[in-house]
Amino acid sequence: MSHKKVIAIMGPTASGKTAAALAIAREIPAEIISVDSALVYRDMNIGTAKPNAEELAAAPHHLIDIIDPSEAYSVAQFLNDSARLVEEIRARGKLPILVGGTMMYYKALMNGIDDLPPADATIRAQLDTDMAVIGAPGLHARLKEVDPTTAARLQANDSQRIQRALEIYMLTGKAMSSLIAQQPRAAMPFEMTSLSLEPSDRSVLHERIAKRFDIMLDQGFLDEVRQLKQRPDLNPELPSIRCVGYRQAWDYLDGSISYEEMRERGIIATRQLAKRQLTWLRSIPERNIIDCNSSNATGQILQHSLA
């Protein structure tokens, strides 16, 4: 095995990524780096399907429970943290395993990120005020006037990204799309073997998603969200509460939807997430595809990892 090798276990939600990573760690001295934008948050355990105590004890895990739900964790922070962790794990003579389904993090590793200006608190506050008055569609219409390219690729309700694109224009006087087009891409800081757990029959994955959502509900997911909702510093527009499942549970606890609607919307949102993840994975021709429905999926993962 190359001393520079890094294993990446990709795949849609509920495809068995954590189990696959732990199977490798049982055979090879390894440490796991989470590639999941939801697992970074403390006090969000059930709805994020965070590894349990036994799984966390089976191998060292990183980038889990590192920030409060009121805080934000950027792609740039992930890129810096993961590159640092890879080198530290190698220095300990172990194999770094990247595990998770946040595809924008993988994209940053493979393609680098754009050198855009940092957030500005004053402008953010102004945009938050505008959001309260005209809503995300109104801000989207404003973005269309100054940066039609970026506006065309964003949904009219994608408030977080719309605000970021407007913030960049207000800071620089230039469209975010034009700034990105002018910047070179950095090379990935390490060699990565990509193992992608993908379903040969998507209906099986859909069944897993529904079953897992019901298990989370049985485990007390609504109580978890209820505790978050009691905090005055948290609201539905924060990235943490926008995580799949949490926003639907929040709406239910607000009384705006029924329990049945909450469950249905949560499952549908998770399936839509899986569909987006699979679409992105298909854009990586060099990935090693492993059928997550196969009874021998773990054995195939080990075979690639030991090669």
Short mmCIF file of C-alpha atoms in Angstrom, two decimals:
data_model
loop_
_atom_site.label_atom_id
_atom_site.label_comp_id
_atom_site.label_asym_id
_atom_site.label_seq_id
_atom_site.Cartn_x
_atom_site.Cartn_y
_atom_site.Cartn_z
CA MET A 1 0.00 0.00 0.00
CA SER A 2 1.27 3.46 -0.91
CA HIS A 3 2.24 5.54 2.11
CA LYS A 4 0.41 8.42 0.45
CA LYS A 5 -2.81 6.50 -0.07
CA VAL A 6 -6.11 7.70 1.31
CA ILE A 7 -9.32 5.67 1.09
CA ALA A 8 -12.55 7.56 0.42
CA ILE A 9 -15.81 5.72 1.04
CA MET A 10 -18.52 7.63 -0.76
CA GLY A 11 -22.16 6.89 -1.36
CA PRO A 12 -25.69 8.11 -0.77
CA THR A 13 -27.24 8.26 2.65
CA ALA A 14 -28.09 4.86 4.18
CA SER A 15 -25.72 2.97 1.85
CA GLY A 16 -23.59 1.53 4.66
CA LYS A 17 -20.54 3.80 4.58
CA THR A 18 -19.84 3.73 8.31
CA ALA A 19 -20.01 -0.06 8.51
CA ALA A 20 -17.64 -0.32 5.53
CA ALA A 21 -15.12 2.04 7.12
CA LEU A 22 -15.16 0.10 10.38
CA ALA A 23 -14.62 -3.15 8.46
CA ILE A 24 -11.42 -1.67 7.03
CA ALA A 25 -10.33 -0.39 10.44
CA ARG A 26 -10.64 -3.92 11.85
CA GLU A 27 -8.12 -5.17 9.28
CA ILE A 28 -5.79 -2.17 8.86
CA PRO A 29 -4.60 0.36 11.46
CA ALA A 30 -6.74 3.31 10.38
CA GLU A 31 -8.45 6.49 11.50
CA ILE A 32 -11.70 7.86 10.11
CA ILE A 33 -12.25 11.43 8.91
CA SER A 34 -15.93 12.32 8.63
CA VAL A 35 -16.97 13.92 5.33
CA ASP A 36 -20.40 14.93 6.57
CA SER A 37 -21.64 18.49 7.04
CA ALA A 38 -24.18 17.38 9.68
CA LEU A 39 -21.91 15.29 11.91
CA VAL A 40 -19.85 18.37 12.80
CA TYR A 41 -22.66 19.59 15.07
CA ARG A 42 -22.80 18.75 18.76
CA ASP A 43 -26.15 17.68 20.27
CA MET A 44 -27.40 16.48 16.88
CA ASN A 45 -26.92 12.74 17.16
CA ILE A 46 -30.05 10.81 16.25
CA GLY A 47 -31.17 12.75 13.19
CA THR A 48 -27.68 12.75 11.68
CA ALA A 49 -27.24 8.97 12.19
CA LYS A 50 -24.04 9.78 14.06
CA PRO A 51 -21.87 6.75 14.87
CA ASN A 52 -22.77 5.31 18.26
CA ALA A 53 -20.40 4.96 21.21
CA GLU A 54 -19.34 1.44 20.20
CA GLU A 55 -18.59 2.52 16.62
CA LEU A 56 -16.68 5.60 17.78
CA ALA A 57 -14.61 3.39 20.10
CA ALA A 58 -13.75 0.93 17.32
CA ALA A 59 -11.49 3.45 15.55
CA PRO A 60 -10.47 7.08 16.10
CA HIS A 61 -12.95 9.46 14.43
CA HIS A 62 -12.37 13.08 13.41
CA LEU A 63 -14.56 16.09 12.47
CA ILE A 64 -17.49 14.86 14.56
CA ASP A 65 -18.99 17.04 17.33
CA ILE A 66 -16.62 19.93 16.64
CA ILE A 67 -18.98 22.94 16.57
CA ASP A 68 -22.21 24.15 18.16
CA PRO A 69 -25.41 24.11 16.04
CA SER A 70 -25.45 27.91 16.21
CA GLU A 71 -22.14 28.07 14.34
CA ALA A 72 -21.23 27.54 10.69
CA TYR A 73 -18.59 25.22 9.25
CA SER A 74 -17.36 26.13 5.80
CA VAL A 75 -16.00 24.06 2.94
CA ALA A 76 -12.70 25.92 3.35
CA GLN A 77 -12.53 24.85 6.99
CA PHE A 78 -13.19 21.25 6.01
CA LEU A 79 -10.49 21.36 3.33
CA ASN A 80 -7.91 22.71 5.77
CA ASP A 81 -8.92 20.36 8.58
CA SER A 82 -8.99 17.23 6.42
CA ALA A 83 -5.61 17.96 4.80
CA ARG A 84 -4.07 18.48 8.25
CA LEU A 85 -5.66 15.32 9.64
CA VAL A 86 -4.48 13.19 6.71
CA GLU A 87 -0.88 14.19 7.40
CA GLU A 88 -1.24 13.63 11.16
CA ILE A 89 -2.78 10.18 10.67
CA ARG A 90 -0.04 9.21 8.22
CA ALA A 91 2.56 10.37 10.72
CA ARG A 92 1.06 7.90 13.18
CA GLY A 93 1.55 5.13 10.62
CA LYS A 94 -2.16 4.65 9.98
CA LEU A 95 -4.44 4.73 6.96
CA PRO A 96 -6.70 7.80 6.66
CA ILE A 97 -10.26 6.85 5.64
CA LEU A 98 -12.54 9.62 4.42
CA VAL A 99 -16.16 8.61 5.04
CA GLY A 100 -19.35 10.49 4.30
CA GLY A 101 -21.85 11.77 1.80
CA THR A 102 -21.34 15.55 1.69
CA MET A 103 -20.39 15.80 -1.94
CA MET A 104 -19.36 19.46 -1.88
CA TYR A 105 -16.59 18.45 0.54
CA TYR A 106 -15.34 15.77 -1.85
CA LYS A 107 -15.60 18.27 -4.70
CA ALA A 108 -13.39 20.68 -2.75
CA LEU A 109 -10.81 17.93 -2.18
CA MET A 110 -10.75 16.98 -5.85
CA ASN A 111 -11.00 20.42 -7.45
CA GLY A 112 -9.95 22.91 -4.81
CA ILE A 113 -12.13 25.84 -3.76
CA ASP A 114 -12.57 29.35 -5.00
CA ASP A 115 -10.70 32.16 -3.26
CA LEU A 116 -13.69 34.34 -2.46
CA PRO A 117 -13.93 37.07 0.20
CA PRO A 118 -14.88 35.99 3.73
CA ALA A 119 -18.26 36.71 5.24
CA ASP A 120 -19.02 40.25 6.34
CA ALA A 121 -21.22 40.60 9.43
CA THR A 122 -22.64 43.99 8.45
CA ILE A 123 -23.68 42.89 4.98
CA ARG A 124 -25.04 39.59 6.33
CA ALA A 125 -27.22 41.53 8.79
CA GLN A 126 -28.50 43.74 5.98
CA LEU A 127 -29.32 40.70 3.83
CA ASP A 128 -31.05 39.01 6.76
CA THR A 129 -33.25 42.09 7.11
CA ASP A 130 -34.03 42.05 3.38
CA MET A 131 -34.79 38.32 3.61
CA ALA A 132 -37.37 38.98 6.30
CA VAL A 133 -39.08 41.58 4.09
CA ILE A 134 -38.97 40.12 0.57
CA GLY A 135 -38.05 36.49 1.19
CA ALA A 136 -35.65 34.25 -0.70
CA PRO A 137 -37.50 34.64 -4.05
CA GLY A 138 -37.11 38.42 -3.79
CA LEU A 139 -33.39 38.10 -3.13
CA HIS A 140 -33.13 35.60 -5.97
CA ALA A 141 -34.69 38.15 -8.35
CA ARG A 142 -32.14 40.72 -7.14
CA LEU A 143 -29.31 38.25 -7.74
CA LYS A 144 -30.60 37.61 -11.25
CA GLU A 145 -30.02 41.27 -12.07
CA VAL A 146 -26.36 41.34 -10.97
CA ASP A 147 -25.26 37.72 -11.50
CA PRO A 148 -27.64 35.86 -13.84
CA THR A 149 -25.23 32.92 -14.20
CA THR A 150 -25.23 32.14 -10.50
CA ALA A 151 -28.96 32.86 -10.18
CA ALA A 152 -29.71 30.35 -12.95
CA ARG A 153 -28.08 27.48 -11.05
CA LEU A 154 -29.71 28.27 -7.68
CA GLN A 155 -33.24 27.45 -6.65
CA ALA A 156 -35.31 30.49 -5.72
CA ASN A 157 -35.66 29.20 -2.13
CA ASP A 158 -31.94 28.47 -1.59
CA SER A 159 -31.60 31.38 0.81
CA GLN A 160 -28.14 30.54 2.13
CA ARG A 161 -26.41 30.42 -1.26
CA ILE A 162 -28.40 33.35 -2.66
CA GLN A 163 -27.32 35.52 0.25
CA ARG A 164 -23.71 34.44 -0.16
CA ALA A 165 -23.71 35.32 -3.87
CA LEU A 166 -25.24 38.74 -3.13
CA GLU A 167 -22.77 39.29 -0.31
CA ILE A 168 -19.85 38.67 -2.67
CA TYR A 169 -21.28 41.12 -5.20
CA MET A 170 -21.80 43.76 -2.51
CA LEU A 171 -18.24 43.29 -1.26
CA THR A 172 -16.46 43.23 -4.62
CA GLY A 173 -18.80 44.81 -7.13
CA LYS A 174 -18.31 41.69 -9.26
CA ALA A 175 -20.47 38.64 -9.93
CA MET A 176 -19.45 35.52 -8.04
CA SER A 177 -19.56 33.55 -11.31
CA SER A 178 -17.02 35.86 -12.95
CA LEU A 179 -14.67 35.66 -9.95
CA ILE A 180 -14.82 31.87 -9.97
CA ALA A 181 -14.17 31.70 -13.71
CA GLN A 182 -10.94 33.68 -13.30
CA GLN A 183 -9.40 31.46 -10.63
CA PRO A 184 -7.17 28.40 -11.14
CA ARG A 185 -8.01 25.16 -9.37
CA ALA A 186 -5.65 23.64 -6.83
CA ALA A 187 -4.61 20.00 -7.08
CA MET A 188 -5.86 17.51 -4.49
CA PRO A 189 -3.33 17.40 -1.62
CA PHE A 190 -3.14 13.59 -1.57
CA GLU A 191 -3.73 10.42 -3.59
CA MET A 192 -7.25 9.13 -3.05
CA THR A 193 -8.82 5.78 -3.89
CA SER A 194 -12.55 6.36 -4.26
CA LEU A 195 -14.88 3.52 -3.28
CA SER A 196 -18.49 4.32 -4.06
CA LEU A 197 -21.33 2.37 -2.46
CA GLU A 198 -24.21 2.60 -4.94
CA PRO A 199 -27.46 0.61 -5.16
CA SER A 200 -28.15 -1.68 -8.11
CA ASP A 201 -31.81 -1.36 -7.16
CA ARG A 202 -32.70 2.11 -5.89
CA SER A 203 -35.96 0.88 -4.38
CA VAL A 204 -33.93 -1.10 -1.83
CA LEU A 205 -32.14 2.10 -0.81
CA HIS A 206 -35.49 3.88 -0.52
CA GLU A 207 -36.70 1.16 1.83
CA ARG A 208 -33.55 1.54 3.94
CA ILE A 209 -34.09 5.30 4.14
CA ALA A 210 -37.70 4.92 5.30
CA LYS A 211 -36.74 2.26 7.84
CA ARG A 212 -33.88 4.35 9.20
CA PHE A 213 -36.11 7.42 9.56
CA ASP A 214 -38.64 5.38 11.53
CA ILE A 215 -35.87 4.00 13.74
CA MET A 216 -34.66 7.54 14.42
CA LEU A 217 -38.18 8.53 15.44
CA ASP A 218 -38.35 5.52 17.78
CA GLN A 219 -34.98 6.49 19.27
CA GLY A 220 -36.24 9.93 20.30
CA PHE A 221 -35.43 12.15 17.33
CA LEU A 222 -38.33 14.51 18.09
CA ASP A 223 -37.09 14.94 21.67
CA GLU A 224 -33.66 15.81 20.27
CA VAL A 225 -35.14 18.50 18.00
CA ARG A 226 -37.40 19.72 20.83
CA GLN A 227 -34.32 20.40 22.97
CA LEU A 228 -32.69 22.30 20.11
CA LYS A 229 -35.89 24.27 19.55
CA GLN A 230 -35.84 25.48 23.15
CA ARG A 231 -32.63 27.36 22.48
CA PRO A 232 -33.22 31.05 21.61
CA ASP A 233 -30.11 31.20 19.43
CA LEU A 234 -31.31 28.53 16.97
CA ASN A 235 -33.75 29.05 14.11
CA PRO A 236 -34.84 27.21 10.92
CA GLU A 237 -32.57 29.30 8.67
CA LEU A 238 -29.34 28.06 10.25
CA PRO A 239 -27.39 25.40 8.31
CA SER A 240 -27.70 23.00 11.24
CA ILE A 241 -31.50 23.14 11.35
CA ARG A 242 -31.70 22.98 7.56
CA CYS A 243 -30.22 19.47 7.72
CA VAL A 244 -32.48 16.79 6.26
CA GLY A 245 -35.04 15.67 8.83
CA TYR A 246 -34.42 18.49 11.28
CA ARG A 247 -36.32 21.13 9.32
CA GLN A 248 -39.32 18.80 8.93
CA ALA A 249 -39.27 17.91 12.64
CA TRP A 250 -38.98 21.62 13.52
CA ASP A 251 -42.06 22.40 11.40
CA TYR A 252 -44.00 19.61 13.13
CA LEU A 253 -43.07 20.92 16.56
CA ASP A 254 -44.14 24.38 15.40
CA GLY A 255 -47.55 22.89 14.65
CA SER A 256 -47.45 23.76 10.96
CA ILE A 257 -47.61 20.15 9.75
CA SER A 258 -48.97 16.88 11.11
CA TYR A 259 -46.89 13.96 12.38
CA GLU A 260 -47.73 11.98 9.22
CA GLU A 261 -46.69 14.92 7.01
CA MET A 262 -43.47 15.33 8.97
CA ARG A 263 -42.57 11.67 8.52
CA GLU A 264 -43.45 11.69 4.82
CA ARG A 265 -41.59 14.92 4.11
CA GLY A 266 -38.56 13.76 6.06
CA ILE A 267 -38.34 10.52 4.08
CA ILE A 268 -38.91 12.31 0.76
CA ALA A 269 -36.24 14.90 1.57
CA THR A 270 -33.78 12.12 2.43
CA ARG A 271 -34.54 10.30 -0.82
CA GLN A 272 -34.01 13.53 -2.74
CA LEU A 273 -30.67 13.97 -1.00
CA ALA A 274 -29.68 10.43 -2.02
CA LYS A 275 -30.66 11.19 -5.62
CA ARG A 276 -28.44 14.31 -5.65
CA GLN A 277 -25.57 12.34 -4.14
CA LEU A 278 -25.86 9.62 -6.81
CA THR A 279 -26.00 12.22 -9.59
CA TRP A 280 -22.77 13.76 -8.34
CA LEU A 281 -21.08 10.37 -7.96
CA ARG A 282 -21.77 9.57 -11.61
CA SER A 283 -19.56 12.52 -12.55
CA ILE A 284 -16.49 10.73 -11.10
CA PRO A 285 -15.36 8.21 -13.73
CA GLU A 286 -12.42 6.94 -11.67
CA ARG A 287 -14.53 5.75 -8.74
CA ASN A 288 -14.72 2.05 -7.89
CA ILE A 289 -18.41 1.17 -7.76
CA ILE A 290 -19.57 -1.37 -5.18
CA ASP A 291 -23.19 -2.48 -5.02
CA CYS A 292 -24.37 -1.53 -1.54
CA ASN A 293 -27.20 -4.06 -1.93
CA SER A 294 -24.70 -6.91 -2.33
CA SER A 295 -24.17 -9.32 0.54
CA ASN A 296 -20.44 -9.15 -0.26
CA ALA A 297 -20.15 -5.33 -0.27
CA THR A 298 -17.86 -5.31 2.78
CA GLY A 299 -15.57 -7.92 1.23
CA GLN A 300 -15.24 -5.87 -1.94
CA ILE A 301 -14.46 -2.76 0.11
CA LEU A 302 -11.68 -4.66 1.90
CA GLN A 303 -10.31 -6.02 -1.36
CA HIS A 304 -9.90 -2.54 -2.83
CA SER A 305 -8.50 -1.14 0.41
CA LEU A 306 -5.83 -3.81 0.76
CA ALA A 307 -4.74 -3.58 -2.89
#
